[in-house]
Structures are given as structure tokens and as C-alpha cells.
Coordinates of C-alpha atoms and ligand atoms in Angstrom, one line a residue:
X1 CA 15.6 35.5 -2.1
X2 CA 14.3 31.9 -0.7
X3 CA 12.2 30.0 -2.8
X4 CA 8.4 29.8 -2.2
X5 CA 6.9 26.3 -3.1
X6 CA 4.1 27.1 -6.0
X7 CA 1.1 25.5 -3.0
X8 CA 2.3 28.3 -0.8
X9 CA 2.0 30.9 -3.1
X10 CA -1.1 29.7 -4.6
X11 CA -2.8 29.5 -1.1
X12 CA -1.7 32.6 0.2
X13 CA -3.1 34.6 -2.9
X14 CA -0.3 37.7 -1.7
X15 CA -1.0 40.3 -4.7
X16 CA 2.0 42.1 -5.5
X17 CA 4.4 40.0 -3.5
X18 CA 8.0 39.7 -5.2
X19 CA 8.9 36.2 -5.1
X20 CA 11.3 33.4 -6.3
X21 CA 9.5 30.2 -7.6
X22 CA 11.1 27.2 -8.8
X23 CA 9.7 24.1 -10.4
X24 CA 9.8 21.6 -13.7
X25 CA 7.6 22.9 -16.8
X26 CA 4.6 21.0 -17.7
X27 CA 3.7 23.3 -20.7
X28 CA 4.9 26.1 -22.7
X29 CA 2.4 27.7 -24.9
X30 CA 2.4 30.8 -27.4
X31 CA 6.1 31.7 -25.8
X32 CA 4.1 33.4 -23.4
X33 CA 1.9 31.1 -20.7
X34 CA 4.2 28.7 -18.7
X35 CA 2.4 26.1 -16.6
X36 CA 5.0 25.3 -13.8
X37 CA 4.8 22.2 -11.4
X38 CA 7.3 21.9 -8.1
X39 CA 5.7 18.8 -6.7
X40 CA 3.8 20.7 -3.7
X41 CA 0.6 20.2 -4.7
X42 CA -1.7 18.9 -8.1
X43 CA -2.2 22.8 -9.5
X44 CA 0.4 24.2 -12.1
X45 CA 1.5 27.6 -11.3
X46 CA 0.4 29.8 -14.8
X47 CA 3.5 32.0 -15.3
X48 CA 3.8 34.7 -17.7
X49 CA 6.3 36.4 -20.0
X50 CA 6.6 38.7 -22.1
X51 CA 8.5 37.2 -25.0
X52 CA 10.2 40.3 -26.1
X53 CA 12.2 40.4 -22.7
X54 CA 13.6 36.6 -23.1
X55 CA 16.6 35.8 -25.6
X56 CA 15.4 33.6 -28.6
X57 CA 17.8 30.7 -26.9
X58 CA 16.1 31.1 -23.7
X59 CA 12.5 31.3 -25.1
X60 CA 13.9 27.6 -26.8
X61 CA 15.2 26.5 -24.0
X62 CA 12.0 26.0 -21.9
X63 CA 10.7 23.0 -22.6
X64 CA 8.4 20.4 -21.4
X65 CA 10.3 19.6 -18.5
X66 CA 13.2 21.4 -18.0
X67 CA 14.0 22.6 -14.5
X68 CA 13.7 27.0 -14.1
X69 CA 13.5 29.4 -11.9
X70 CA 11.4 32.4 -12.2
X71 CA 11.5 35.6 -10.2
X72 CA 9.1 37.6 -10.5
X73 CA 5.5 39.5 -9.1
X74 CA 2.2 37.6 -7.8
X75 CA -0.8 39.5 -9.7
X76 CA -4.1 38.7 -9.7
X77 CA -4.9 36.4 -13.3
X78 CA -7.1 37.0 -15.8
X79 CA -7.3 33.7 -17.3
X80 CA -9.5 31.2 -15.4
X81 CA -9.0 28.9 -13.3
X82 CA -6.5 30.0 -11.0
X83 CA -6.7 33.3 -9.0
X84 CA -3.4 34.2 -9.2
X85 CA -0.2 33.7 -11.9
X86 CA 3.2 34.8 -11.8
X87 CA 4.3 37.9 -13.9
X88 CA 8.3 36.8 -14.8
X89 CA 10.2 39.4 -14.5
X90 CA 13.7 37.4 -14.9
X91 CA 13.9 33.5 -16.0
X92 CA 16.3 30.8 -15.6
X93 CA 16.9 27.6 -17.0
X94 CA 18.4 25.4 -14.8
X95 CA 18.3 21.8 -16.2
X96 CA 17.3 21.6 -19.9
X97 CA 15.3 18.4 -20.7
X98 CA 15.8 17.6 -24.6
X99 CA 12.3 18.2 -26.3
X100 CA 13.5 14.8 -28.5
X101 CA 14.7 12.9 -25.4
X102 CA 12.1 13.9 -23.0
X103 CA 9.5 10.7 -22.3
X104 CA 7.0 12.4 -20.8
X105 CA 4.6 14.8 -23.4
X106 CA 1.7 17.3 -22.5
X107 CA -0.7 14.7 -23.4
X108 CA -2.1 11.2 -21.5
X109 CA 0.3 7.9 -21.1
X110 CA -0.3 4.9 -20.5
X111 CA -0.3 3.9 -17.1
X112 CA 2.3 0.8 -18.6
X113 CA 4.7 3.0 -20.4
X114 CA 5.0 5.1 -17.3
X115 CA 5.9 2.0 -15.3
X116 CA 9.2 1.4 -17.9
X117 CA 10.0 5.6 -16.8
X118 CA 9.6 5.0 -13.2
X119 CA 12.6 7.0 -12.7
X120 CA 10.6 10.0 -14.3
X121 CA 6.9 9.0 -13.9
X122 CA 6.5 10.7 -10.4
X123 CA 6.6 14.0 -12.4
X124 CA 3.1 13.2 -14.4
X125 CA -0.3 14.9 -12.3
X126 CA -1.1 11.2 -11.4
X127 CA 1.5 9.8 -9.8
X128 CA 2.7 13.1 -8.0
X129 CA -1.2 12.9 -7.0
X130 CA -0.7 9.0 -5.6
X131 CA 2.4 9.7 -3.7
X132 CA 1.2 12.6 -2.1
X133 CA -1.5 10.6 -0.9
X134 CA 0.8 7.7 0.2
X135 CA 2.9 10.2 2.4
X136 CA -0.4 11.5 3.7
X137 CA -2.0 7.6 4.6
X138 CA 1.4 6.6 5.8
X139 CA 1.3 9.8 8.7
X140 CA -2.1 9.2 9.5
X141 CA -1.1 5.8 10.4
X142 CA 1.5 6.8 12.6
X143 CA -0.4 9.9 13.7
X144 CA -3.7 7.0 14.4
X145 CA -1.4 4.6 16.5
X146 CA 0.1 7.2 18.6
X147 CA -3.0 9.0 19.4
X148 CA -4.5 5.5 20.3
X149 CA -1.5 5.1 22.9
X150 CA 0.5 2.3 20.4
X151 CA 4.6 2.3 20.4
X152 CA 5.5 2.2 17.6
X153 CA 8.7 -0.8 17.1
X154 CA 11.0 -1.6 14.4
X155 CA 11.1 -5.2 13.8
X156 CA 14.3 -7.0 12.2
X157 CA 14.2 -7.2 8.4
X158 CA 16.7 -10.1 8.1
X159 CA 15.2 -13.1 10.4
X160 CA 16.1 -17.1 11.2
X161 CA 12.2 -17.6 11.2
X162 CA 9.3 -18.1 9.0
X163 CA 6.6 -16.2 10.3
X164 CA 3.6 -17.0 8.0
X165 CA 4.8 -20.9 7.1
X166 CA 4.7 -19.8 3.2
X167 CA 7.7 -20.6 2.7
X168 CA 8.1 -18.0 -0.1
X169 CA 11.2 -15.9 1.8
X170 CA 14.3 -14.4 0.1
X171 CA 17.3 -15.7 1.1
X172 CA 20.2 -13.5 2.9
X173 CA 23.8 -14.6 2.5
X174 CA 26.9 -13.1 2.4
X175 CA 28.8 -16.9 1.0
X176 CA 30.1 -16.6 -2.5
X177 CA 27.7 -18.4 -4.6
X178 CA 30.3 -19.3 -7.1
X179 CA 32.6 -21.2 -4.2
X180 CA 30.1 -22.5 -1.5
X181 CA 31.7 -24.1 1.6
X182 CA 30.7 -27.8 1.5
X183 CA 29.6 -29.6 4.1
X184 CA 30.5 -33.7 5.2
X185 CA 27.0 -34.7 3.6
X186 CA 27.7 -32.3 0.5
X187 CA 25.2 -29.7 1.6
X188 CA 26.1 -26.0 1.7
X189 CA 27.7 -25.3 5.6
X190 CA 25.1 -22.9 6.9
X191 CA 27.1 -22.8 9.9
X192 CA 29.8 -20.5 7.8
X193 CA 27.2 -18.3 6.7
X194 CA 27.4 -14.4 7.9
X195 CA 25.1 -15.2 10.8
X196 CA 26.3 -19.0 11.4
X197 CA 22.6 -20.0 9.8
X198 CA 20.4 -19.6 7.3
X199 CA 18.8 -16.5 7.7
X200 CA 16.2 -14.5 4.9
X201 CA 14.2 -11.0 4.6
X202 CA 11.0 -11.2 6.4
X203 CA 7.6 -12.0 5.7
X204 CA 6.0 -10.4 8.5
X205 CA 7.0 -8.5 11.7
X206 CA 4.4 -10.1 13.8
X207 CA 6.4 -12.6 16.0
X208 CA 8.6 -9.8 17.1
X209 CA 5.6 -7.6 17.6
X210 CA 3.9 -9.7 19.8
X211 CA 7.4 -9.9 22.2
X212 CA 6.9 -6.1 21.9
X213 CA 2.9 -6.3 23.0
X214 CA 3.6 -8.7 25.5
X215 CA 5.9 -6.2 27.5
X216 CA 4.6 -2.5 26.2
X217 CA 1.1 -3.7 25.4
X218 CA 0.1 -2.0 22.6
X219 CA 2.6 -1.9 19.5
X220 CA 2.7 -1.6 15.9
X221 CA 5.2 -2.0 13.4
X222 CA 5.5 -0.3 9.8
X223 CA 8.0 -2.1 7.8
X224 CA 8.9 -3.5 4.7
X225 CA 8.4 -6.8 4.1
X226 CA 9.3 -9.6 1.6
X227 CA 7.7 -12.3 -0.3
X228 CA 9.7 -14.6 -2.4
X229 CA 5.6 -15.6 -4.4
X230 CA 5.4 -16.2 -7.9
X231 CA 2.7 -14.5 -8.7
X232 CA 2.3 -11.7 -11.0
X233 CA -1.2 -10.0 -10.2
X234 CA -2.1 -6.7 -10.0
X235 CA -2.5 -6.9 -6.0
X236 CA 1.4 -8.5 -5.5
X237 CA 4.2 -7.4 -4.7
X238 CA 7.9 -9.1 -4.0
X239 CA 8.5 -6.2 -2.2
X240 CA 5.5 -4.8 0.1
X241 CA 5.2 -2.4 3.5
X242 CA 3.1 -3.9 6.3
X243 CA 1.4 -2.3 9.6
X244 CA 1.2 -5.0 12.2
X245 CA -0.2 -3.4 15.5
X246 CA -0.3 -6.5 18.2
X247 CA -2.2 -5.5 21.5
X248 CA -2.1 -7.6 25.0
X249 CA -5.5 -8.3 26.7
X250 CA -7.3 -8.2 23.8
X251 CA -9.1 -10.9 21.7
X252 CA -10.6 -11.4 18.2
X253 CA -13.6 -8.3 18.8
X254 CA -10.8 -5.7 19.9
X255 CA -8.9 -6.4 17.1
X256 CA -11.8 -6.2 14.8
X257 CA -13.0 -2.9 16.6
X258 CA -9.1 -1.7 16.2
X259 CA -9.2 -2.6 12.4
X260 CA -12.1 -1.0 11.6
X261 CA -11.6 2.2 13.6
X262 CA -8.1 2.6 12.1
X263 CA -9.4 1.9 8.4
X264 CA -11.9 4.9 9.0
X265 CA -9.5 7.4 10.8
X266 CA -6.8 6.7 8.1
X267 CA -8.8 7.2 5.5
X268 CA -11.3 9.7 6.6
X269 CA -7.6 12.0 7.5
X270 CA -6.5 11.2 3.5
X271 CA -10.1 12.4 2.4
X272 CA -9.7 15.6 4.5
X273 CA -6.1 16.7 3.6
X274 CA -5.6 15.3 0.4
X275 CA -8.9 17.1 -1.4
X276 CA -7.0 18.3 -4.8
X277 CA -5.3 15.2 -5.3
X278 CA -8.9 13.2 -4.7
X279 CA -10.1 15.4 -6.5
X280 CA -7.8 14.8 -9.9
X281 CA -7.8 10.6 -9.3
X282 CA -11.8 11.0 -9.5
X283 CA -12.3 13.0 -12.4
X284 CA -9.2 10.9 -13.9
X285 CA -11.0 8.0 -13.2
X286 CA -14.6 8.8 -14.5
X287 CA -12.5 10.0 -17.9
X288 CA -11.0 6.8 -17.8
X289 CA -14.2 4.6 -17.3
X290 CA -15.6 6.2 -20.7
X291 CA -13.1 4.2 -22.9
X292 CA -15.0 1.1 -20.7
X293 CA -17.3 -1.8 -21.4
X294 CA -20.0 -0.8 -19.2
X295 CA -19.8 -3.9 -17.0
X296 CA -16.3 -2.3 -16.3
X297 CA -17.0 0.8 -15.3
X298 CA -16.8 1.8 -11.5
X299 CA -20.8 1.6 -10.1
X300 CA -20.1 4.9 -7.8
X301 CA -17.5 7.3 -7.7
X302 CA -13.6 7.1 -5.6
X303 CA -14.8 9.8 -3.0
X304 CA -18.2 7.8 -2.7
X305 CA -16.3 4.8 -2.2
X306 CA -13.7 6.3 0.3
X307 CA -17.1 8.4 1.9
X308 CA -19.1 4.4 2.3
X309 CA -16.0 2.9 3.9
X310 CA -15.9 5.4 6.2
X311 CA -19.5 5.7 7.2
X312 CA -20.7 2.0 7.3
X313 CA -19.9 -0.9 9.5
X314 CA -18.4 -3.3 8.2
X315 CA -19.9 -7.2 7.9
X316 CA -19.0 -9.4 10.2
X317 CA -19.7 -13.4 9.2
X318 CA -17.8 -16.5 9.9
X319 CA -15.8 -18.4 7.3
X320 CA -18.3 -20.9 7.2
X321 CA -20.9 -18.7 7.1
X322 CA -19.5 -17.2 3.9
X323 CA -19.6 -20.7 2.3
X324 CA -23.1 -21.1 2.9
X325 CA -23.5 -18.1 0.9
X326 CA -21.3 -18.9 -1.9
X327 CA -23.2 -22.4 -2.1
X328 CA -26.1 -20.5 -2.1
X329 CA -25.5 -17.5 -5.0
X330 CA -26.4 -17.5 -8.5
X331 CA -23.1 -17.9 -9.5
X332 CA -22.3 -21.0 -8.1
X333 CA -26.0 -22.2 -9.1
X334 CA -24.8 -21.0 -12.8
X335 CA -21.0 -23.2 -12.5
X336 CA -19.7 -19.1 -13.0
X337 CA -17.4 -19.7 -10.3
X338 CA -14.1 -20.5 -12.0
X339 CA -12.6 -22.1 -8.3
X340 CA -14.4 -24.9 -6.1
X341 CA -16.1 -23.6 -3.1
X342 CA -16.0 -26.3 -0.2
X343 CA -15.2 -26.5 3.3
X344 CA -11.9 -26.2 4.2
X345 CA -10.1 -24.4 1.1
X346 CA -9.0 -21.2 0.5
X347 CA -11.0 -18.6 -1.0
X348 CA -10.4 -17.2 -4.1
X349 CA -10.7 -13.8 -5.4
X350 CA -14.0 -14.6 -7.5
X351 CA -15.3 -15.1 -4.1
X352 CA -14.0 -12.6 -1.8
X353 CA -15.4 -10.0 -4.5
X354 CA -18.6 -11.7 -4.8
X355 CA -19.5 -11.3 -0.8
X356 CA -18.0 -8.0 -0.7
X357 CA -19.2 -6.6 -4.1
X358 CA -22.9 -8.1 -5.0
X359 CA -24.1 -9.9 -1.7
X360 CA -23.0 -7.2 1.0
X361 CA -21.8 -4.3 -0.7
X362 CA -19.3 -3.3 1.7
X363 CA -16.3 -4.5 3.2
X364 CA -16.8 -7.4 4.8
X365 CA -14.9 -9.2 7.6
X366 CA -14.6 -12.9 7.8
X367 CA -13.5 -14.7 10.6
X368 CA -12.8 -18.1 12.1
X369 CA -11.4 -19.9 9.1
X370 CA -10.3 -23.8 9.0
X371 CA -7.1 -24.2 11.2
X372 CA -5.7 -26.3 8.2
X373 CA -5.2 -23.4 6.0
X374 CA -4.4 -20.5 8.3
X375 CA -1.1 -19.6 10.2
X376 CA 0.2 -21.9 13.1
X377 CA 0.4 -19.0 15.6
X378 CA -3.3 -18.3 15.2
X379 CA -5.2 -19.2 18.5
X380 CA -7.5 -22.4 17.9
X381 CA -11.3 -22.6 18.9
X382 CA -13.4 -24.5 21.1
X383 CA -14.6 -26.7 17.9
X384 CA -11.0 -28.2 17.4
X385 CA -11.2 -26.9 13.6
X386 CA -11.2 -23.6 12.7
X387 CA -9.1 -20.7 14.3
X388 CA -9.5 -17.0 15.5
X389 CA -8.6 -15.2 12.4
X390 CA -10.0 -13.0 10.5
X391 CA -9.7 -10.8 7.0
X392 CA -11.0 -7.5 6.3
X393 CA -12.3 -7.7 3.0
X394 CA -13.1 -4.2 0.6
X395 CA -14.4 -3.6 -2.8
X396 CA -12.2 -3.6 -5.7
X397 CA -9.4 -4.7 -3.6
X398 CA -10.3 -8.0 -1.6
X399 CA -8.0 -9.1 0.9
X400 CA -6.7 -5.8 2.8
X401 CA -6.4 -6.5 6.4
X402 CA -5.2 -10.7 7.5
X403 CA -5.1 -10.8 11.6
X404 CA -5.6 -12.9 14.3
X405 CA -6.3 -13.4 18.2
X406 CA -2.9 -15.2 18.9
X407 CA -2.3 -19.0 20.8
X408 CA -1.3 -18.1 23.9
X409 CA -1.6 -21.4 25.2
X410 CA 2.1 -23.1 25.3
X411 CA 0.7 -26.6 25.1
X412 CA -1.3 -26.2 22.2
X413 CA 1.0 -23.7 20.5
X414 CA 3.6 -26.5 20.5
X415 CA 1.3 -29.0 19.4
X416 CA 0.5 -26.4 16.2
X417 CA 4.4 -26.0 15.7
X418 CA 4.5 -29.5 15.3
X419 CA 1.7 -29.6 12.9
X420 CA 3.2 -27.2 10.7
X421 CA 6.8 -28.9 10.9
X422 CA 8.1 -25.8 12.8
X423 CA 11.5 -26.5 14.3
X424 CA 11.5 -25.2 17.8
X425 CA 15.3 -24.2 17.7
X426 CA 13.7 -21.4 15.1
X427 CA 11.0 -20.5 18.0
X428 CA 12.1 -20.7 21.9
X429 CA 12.0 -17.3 22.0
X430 CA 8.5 -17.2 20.5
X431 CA 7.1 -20.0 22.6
X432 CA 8.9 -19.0 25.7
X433 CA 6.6 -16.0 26.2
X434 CA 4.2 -18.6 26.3
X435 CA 5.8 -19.7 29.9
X436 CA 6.2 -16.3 31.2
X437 CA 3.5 -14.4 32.0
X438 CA 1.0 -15.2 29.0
X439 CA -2.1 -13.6 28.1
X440 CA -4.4 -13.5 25.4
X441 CA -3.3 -10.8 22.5
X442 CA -4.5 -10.1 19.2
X443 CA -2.8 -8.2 16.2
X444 CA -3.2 -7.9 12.1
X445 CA -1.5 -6.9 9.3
X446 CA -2.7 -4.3 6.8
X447 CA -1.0 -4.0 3.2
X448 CA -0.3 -0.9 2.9
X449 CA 0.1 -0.7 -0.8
X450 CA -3.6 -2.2 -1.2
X451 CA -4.7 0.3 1.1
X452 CA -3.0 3.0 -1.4
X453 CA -4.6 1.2 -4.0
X454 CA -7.7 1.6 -2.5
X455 CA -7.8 5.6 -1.2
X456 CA -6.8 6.5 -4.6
X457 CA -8.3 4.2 -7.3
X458 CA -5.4 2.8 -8.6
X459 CA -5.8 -0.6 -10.0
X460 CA -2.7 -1.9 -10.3
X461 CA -0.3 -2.4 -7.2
X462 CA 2.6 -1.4 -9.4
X463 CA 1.2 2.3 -9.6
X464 CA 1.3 3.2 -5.8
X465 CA 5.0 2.3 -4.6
X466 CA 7.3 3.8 -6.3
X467 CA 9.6 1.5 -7.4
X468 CA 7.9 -1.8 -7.7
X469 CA 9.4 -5.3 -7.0
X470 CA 7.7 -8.0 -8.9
X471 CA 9.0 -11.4 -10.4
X472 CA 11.8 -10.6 -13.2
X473 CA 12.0 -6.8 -12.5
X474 CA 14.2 -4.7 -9.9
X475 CA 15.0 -2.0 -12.4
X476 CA 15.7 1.5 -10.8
Ligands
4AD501 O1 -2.4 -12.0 5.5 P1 -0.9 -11.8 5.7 O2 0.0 -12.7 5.1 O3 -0.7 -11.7 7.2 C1 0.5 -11.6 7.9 O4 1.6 -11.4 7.4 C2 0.3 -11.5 9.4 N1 1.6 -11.8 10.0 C3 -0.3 -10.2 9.8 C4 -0.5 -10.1 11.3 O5 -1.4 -10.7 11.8 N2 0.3 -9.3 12.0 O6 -0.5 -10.3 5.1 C5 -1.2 -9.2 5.7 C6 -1.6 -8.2 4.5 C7 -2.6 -8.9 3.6 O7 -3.9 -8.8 4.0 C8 -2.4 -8.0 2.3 O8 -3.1 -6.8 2.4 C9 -0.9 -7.7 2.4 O9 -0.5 -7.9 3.7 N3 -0.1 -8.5 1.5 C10 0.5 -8.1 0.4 N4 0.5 -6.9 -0.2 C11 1.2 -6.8 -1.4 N5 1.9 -7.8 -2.0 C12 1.9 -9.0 -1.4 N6 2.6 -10.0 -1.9 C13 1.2 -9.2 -0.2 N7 1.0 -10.3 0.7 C14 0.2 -9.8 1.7
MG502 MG1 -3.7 -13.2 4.6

């Protein structure tokens, strides 16, 4: 007999259909009522037997956890809250899970303590719940960009160049560490190196993209990427996926439009096929918000928020703009801001959420930022000072989407490369599209783990990918 996964059987409601189920138990109560998960969906699958029929080492044996497989008949239940339950007519145990070793209890951990069981955690309601949902937002992606006419292109994860300038990339080498080949001038000889230089993950697949745009016109890439950043927030990862579509003939307004659209679509598809899951985060959530201070409570709901962000437009100011606001808000009146807010530096979190969260109320989109502290491949404006970038901006998350219309000009482009100390030698491929057959193009980059971050409430980056990579920790 093959297997029938428990969201199957539960959906189909087949009365009196003999089947074979197999799963991991969540519960085992009275050595009768066995709640059984296999990962296909949120809902246990209630199955019941009749103790008298099940060996007193088998009837121990089922424990919180433990892998089994039940055969038996689909009946209609008489407990509530589920239509149907399994009626075992034989049980197996097929991986015991030591009641004394077991991490994982019938009752609520810690979303920390679940992060040291990583290996184990994705079997909790929660996380099974967020990586359902991550599956479902990463197809919609793909399914969004194909419908839209995008090819999708895989961009090299070990690269000579620094896309973003940060300067924050891991290094790839295959030299010994412990016997380095020396040099003349007593530096390391790159030149022995695997690739005959140095070379490091990526940051970003956006230079490669736009080589891709600027031949198949509309592209995207959905990649890991890499940051080598110090910084230990709930919103950063070491470690991160990126989708960086890059379209020719278009400018900062397409992009914008693309942005926006894609957001929606994504997220609207999650909403639609991912109910239960929603449906557990949000009631998780509003549990969760009791143990709160008040000022930390959520203001609406996670399937309000995901219903606004899909049914408003989103704000669209200028950088500068924004700082007129800032200078302007009680906050800044009141010295509450903990971070300068002037012309010409970046903003900081305080503010982003302040524009997005009290003054607007929805995600916001700033654009044309000072050229100083943006990218060098970002195409520069008419005033000589700021650039045409711009950041989509949401509640509760801040910075989810960074693009940009791109310099197409090879004159100026050089003259940014310069600016930013950009050695050509890591770039003739990059400006030489520049010489043949330019055009104006436009592109961004969309975290995908604040996006999952977003969709299902999470607060804490380390919760929706797996197996986080973050300063001092690369466990599992
Ligand atoms: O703003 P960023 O640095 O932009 C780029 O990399 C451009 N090359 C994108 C483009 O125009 N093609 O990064 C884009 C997005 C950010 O808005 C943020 O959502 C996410 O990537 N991001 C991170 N997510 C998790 N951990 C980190 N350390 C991140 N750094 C950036
Ligand atoms: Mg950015």
C-alpha cells in the first residue's frame, strides 16, 4: 500500500477508505488518541487505537516524536475539530525518539531554544508553518517573473568584483593558510591562488544581471548571497538569498511599478495558498502579544498587514523629501531620535520606521538619495548630487527592496569608478557594455528572508532560513 500524506487524506474526507499514513507523533494521550504530523500541512492527523490491540512495548514505544506508521480505516470523528481521524488497525514504530532525550515537548518553546535545535526545530507547528510559506513565496517569485516574461539567470557565487563597494565579502581560497606563498614585497602571491587572484562569495548578482538584461532584456536572479557585516540584528544575515530582476529600456518608474507589482502578486499568491499556515502565525502571534507591554503589541493583525500591503499604493517621496519630514516630526523636536538626521547621511532604522510606521502608515518608497552614500553603478541625476535609487520601505521590517535605474553613461560611469577607487581591471567587462550598444536599465534587489519575515510575522531573521549564518555561528 503507498503512503497518503495526512493533507491529502484530510482534504479528501474518503470515509471508509483503507489507507497507509505515516508521520512523526506530536502527542500521545490516554494510550488511545495519537495526534500525527507528516509535514504536509499545519493540522495533526487524530488517530485512534484501541489499546487492548497494541503490545504494552508498543503502546511505550510511541512517543512524542517517534517516527510510525499506521494502517488503518478513514471514519468520520467524533471529537471536534477535525472531520475525519484514523481508526489504526495495525501500528508501527519506525524510529523511536527517547522521551528523556527528545528536545522538543507538547508544550510552547522559546523561539531561542529552538534556534540551538535547528536540526530538529522544523518539526514544531511554527517553523513547519514558516517554511511552508518560504517554499510557497519562493514559487511565486519564480512563478511572478515568468508570467511577466523575465529569464530567469544564475549568477556566479564566487566573483573577482565588489558589487555593492561594502567591502564586507568573504574570501575564497584554496592556498594553505598555514604555508602561504610569499610574494617579493612579502605579500601573499594572489597570482598562485586557485583562480590566479583574489576572488570572494558574492554580495550581489546585479553586475552579472545587468550583462544578462542588456542582451535578454528582462532577467532576474535568485541566489544566495554573502555578507562578510558585523552586525548581529535581528534583520542580518552572513548568509542571505537575493532576487535581483534587471530590465533594459526601463528607468527608475518601471522599476518602482515592477517592485510594487511583484511585492503584491507574491504576497497576495502566499495569502491565497498558504491559509492554515497564516492562519496559525496569526493566532500565534495575538497569543504571543498578550505576554506584551502594550506599546509592543502589534496595532493590527498579520493577515491585515499582508491584506494593506497588498491593497494600497505604496508612498513615493524623495530622499530629501523624507528629511524634511524627519526635521519636521515630534520626535526630532523631542531629541527622541537616537541618530542625527542631516543631509547627506544614511538613515537609520529609527527613521525608516518612523516614515513608514507613524507618518505614512504604509510602505513607503524613497528615492534619489545623496550619490556619496549610494552604490557607484547607480545612474546620477541632473542635480550632480543625488542618484536614481530607491528603497522600498515596509512596517516592522524597514529596508526590504534597495534598487536603482543604472549609469549607462560610459563617461560618467568611469568617472564614479574612480570615485569609489574601483580598479577597472575588476570592471572592463562591466563598463564595456557601456560601449556597446547602451541603454538605460533599471533593476533591484529584494531580501528574501525580510520578505519571509514579513509574510509570516517572524521577528527575528534567524527564524525564517533554516539554518542561519550570523557572526560566530555556522552550526548545522
Ligand atoms: O540594498 P542592497 O545591498 O542592494 C543590492 O545588493 C543591489 N545589488 C540590489 C540590486 O539593485 N540588484 O540589498 C538588497 C536587499 C536589501 O534591501 C535587504 O532586503 C537585503 O537585500 N539584505 C539583507 N538581508 C539579510 N541580511 C543581510 N545582511 C542583508 N543585506 C541586504
Ligand atoms: Mg540597500
Amino acid at each position: 500500500m503507498k503512503r497518503t500524506e495526512i493533507d491529502k487524506l484530510l482534504k479528501q474526507e474518503a470515509i471508509g477508505a483503507q489507507v497507509k499514513v505515516n508521520g512523526w507523533v506530536r502527542t500521545f494521550r490516554n494510550d488511545r488518541f495519537i495526534a500525527l504530523n507528516d509535514g504536509s500541512t499545519i493540522k495533526n492527523l487524530q488517530v485512534v487505537v484501541s489499546p487492548d490491540s497494541l503490545s504494552e512495548d508498543l503502546l511505550k514505544a510511541i512517543t512524542t516524536g517517534s517516527a510510525i506508521e499506521v494502517i488503518g480505516e478513514v471514519v468520520a470523528s467524533q471529537g471536534s475539530g477535525q472531520k475525519v481521524e484514523l481508526q489504526a488497525r495495525s501500528v508501527e514504530v519506525l524510529g523511536k525518539a527517547h522521551p528523556d532525550e527528545f528536545p522538543l515537548q507538547p508544550k510552547r518553546h522559546s523561539l531561542e531554544f529552538l534556534r540551538e535545535k535547528a536540526h530538529l526545530r522544523m518539526r514544531t507547528s511554527t517553523f513547519s508553518a514558516v517554511f511552508r510559506i518560504r517554499h510557497a513565496a519562493s514559487y511565486a517569485i519564480h512563478k511572478f517573473f515568468h508570467d511577466e516574461g523575465f529569464f530567469m539567470m544564475h549568477s556566479p557565487i564566487i566573483t573577482g568584483s565588489d558589487a555593492e563597494g561594502a567591502g564586507e565579502m568573504f574570501r575564497v581560497t584554496h592556498l594553505d593558510l598555514n604555508d602561504l606563498p610569499m610574494g617579493e614585497d612579502g605579500k601573499v602571491d594572489d597570482s598562485q591562488d586557485f583562480f590566479g587572484k583574489v576572488t570572494n562569495l558574492t554580495v550581489s548578482g546585479q553586475l552579472e544581471a545587468e550583462l544578462g538584461a542588456l542582451a535578454l532584456g528582462k532577467v532576474y536572479t535568485f541566489g544566495p548571497t554573502f555578507r562578510a557585516e558585523n552586525s548581529n540584528t535581528s534583520r542580518h544575515l552572513a548568509e542571505f538569498w537575493m532576487i535581483e530582476p534587471e530590465v533594459a529600456f526601463a528607468d527608475l518608474n518601471d522599476d518602482m511599478d515592477l517592485a510594487e507589482k511583484m511585492l503584491r502578486t507574491v504576497i497576495g499568491f502566499v495569502k491565497d495558498h498558504c491559509a492554515d499556515d497564516l492562519a496559525f502565525l496569526d493566532e500565534r502571534e495575538k497569543e504571543e502579544d498578550k505576554n506584551k507591554p502594550l506599546a509592543e503589541r502589534h496595532e493590527i493583525g498579520l493577515l491585515e498587514r499582508l491584506d494593506s500591503v497588498i491593497s494600497t499604493s505604496y508612498e513615493r517621496i524623495t530622499y530629501t523629501e523624507a528629511i524634511d519630514i524627519l526635521r519636521n516630526s515630534n520626535p526630532f523636536k523631542k531629541k527622541k531620535f537616537k541618530y542625527p538626521v542631516e543631509w547627506g547621511t544614511d538613515l537609520q532604522s529609527e527613521h525608516e520606521r518612523y516614515l513608514v510606521e507613524k507618518h505614512f502608515k504604509k510602505p513607503v518608497i524613497l528615492t534619489d538619495y545623496p550619490a556619496k552614500i549610494k552604490a557607484f553603478y547607480m545612474r546620477l541625476n541632473d542635480d550632480g548630487k543625488t542618484v536614481a535609487a530607491m528603497d522600498i520601505l515596509f512596517p516592522g521590517i524597514g529596508e526590504l527592496v534597495g534598487g536603482s535605474q543604472r549609469e549607462e553613461r560610459y563617461e560618467v560611469l568611469m568617472e564614479r569608478c574612480k570615485d569609489f577607487d574601483i580598479p577597472e581591471e575588476h570592471v572592463w567587462w562591466y563598463l564595456e557594455t557601456r560601449k556597446f550598444g547602451t541603454c538605460k536599465h533599471a533593476g533591484f534587489g529584494l531580501g528574501f528572508e525580510r520578505l519571509v519575515m514579513f509574510i509570516t510575522g517572524m521577528s527575528n531573521v534567524r527564524d525564517v532560513i533554516p539554518f542561519p549564518r550570523t557572526p560566530l555561528n555556522a552550526s548545522f
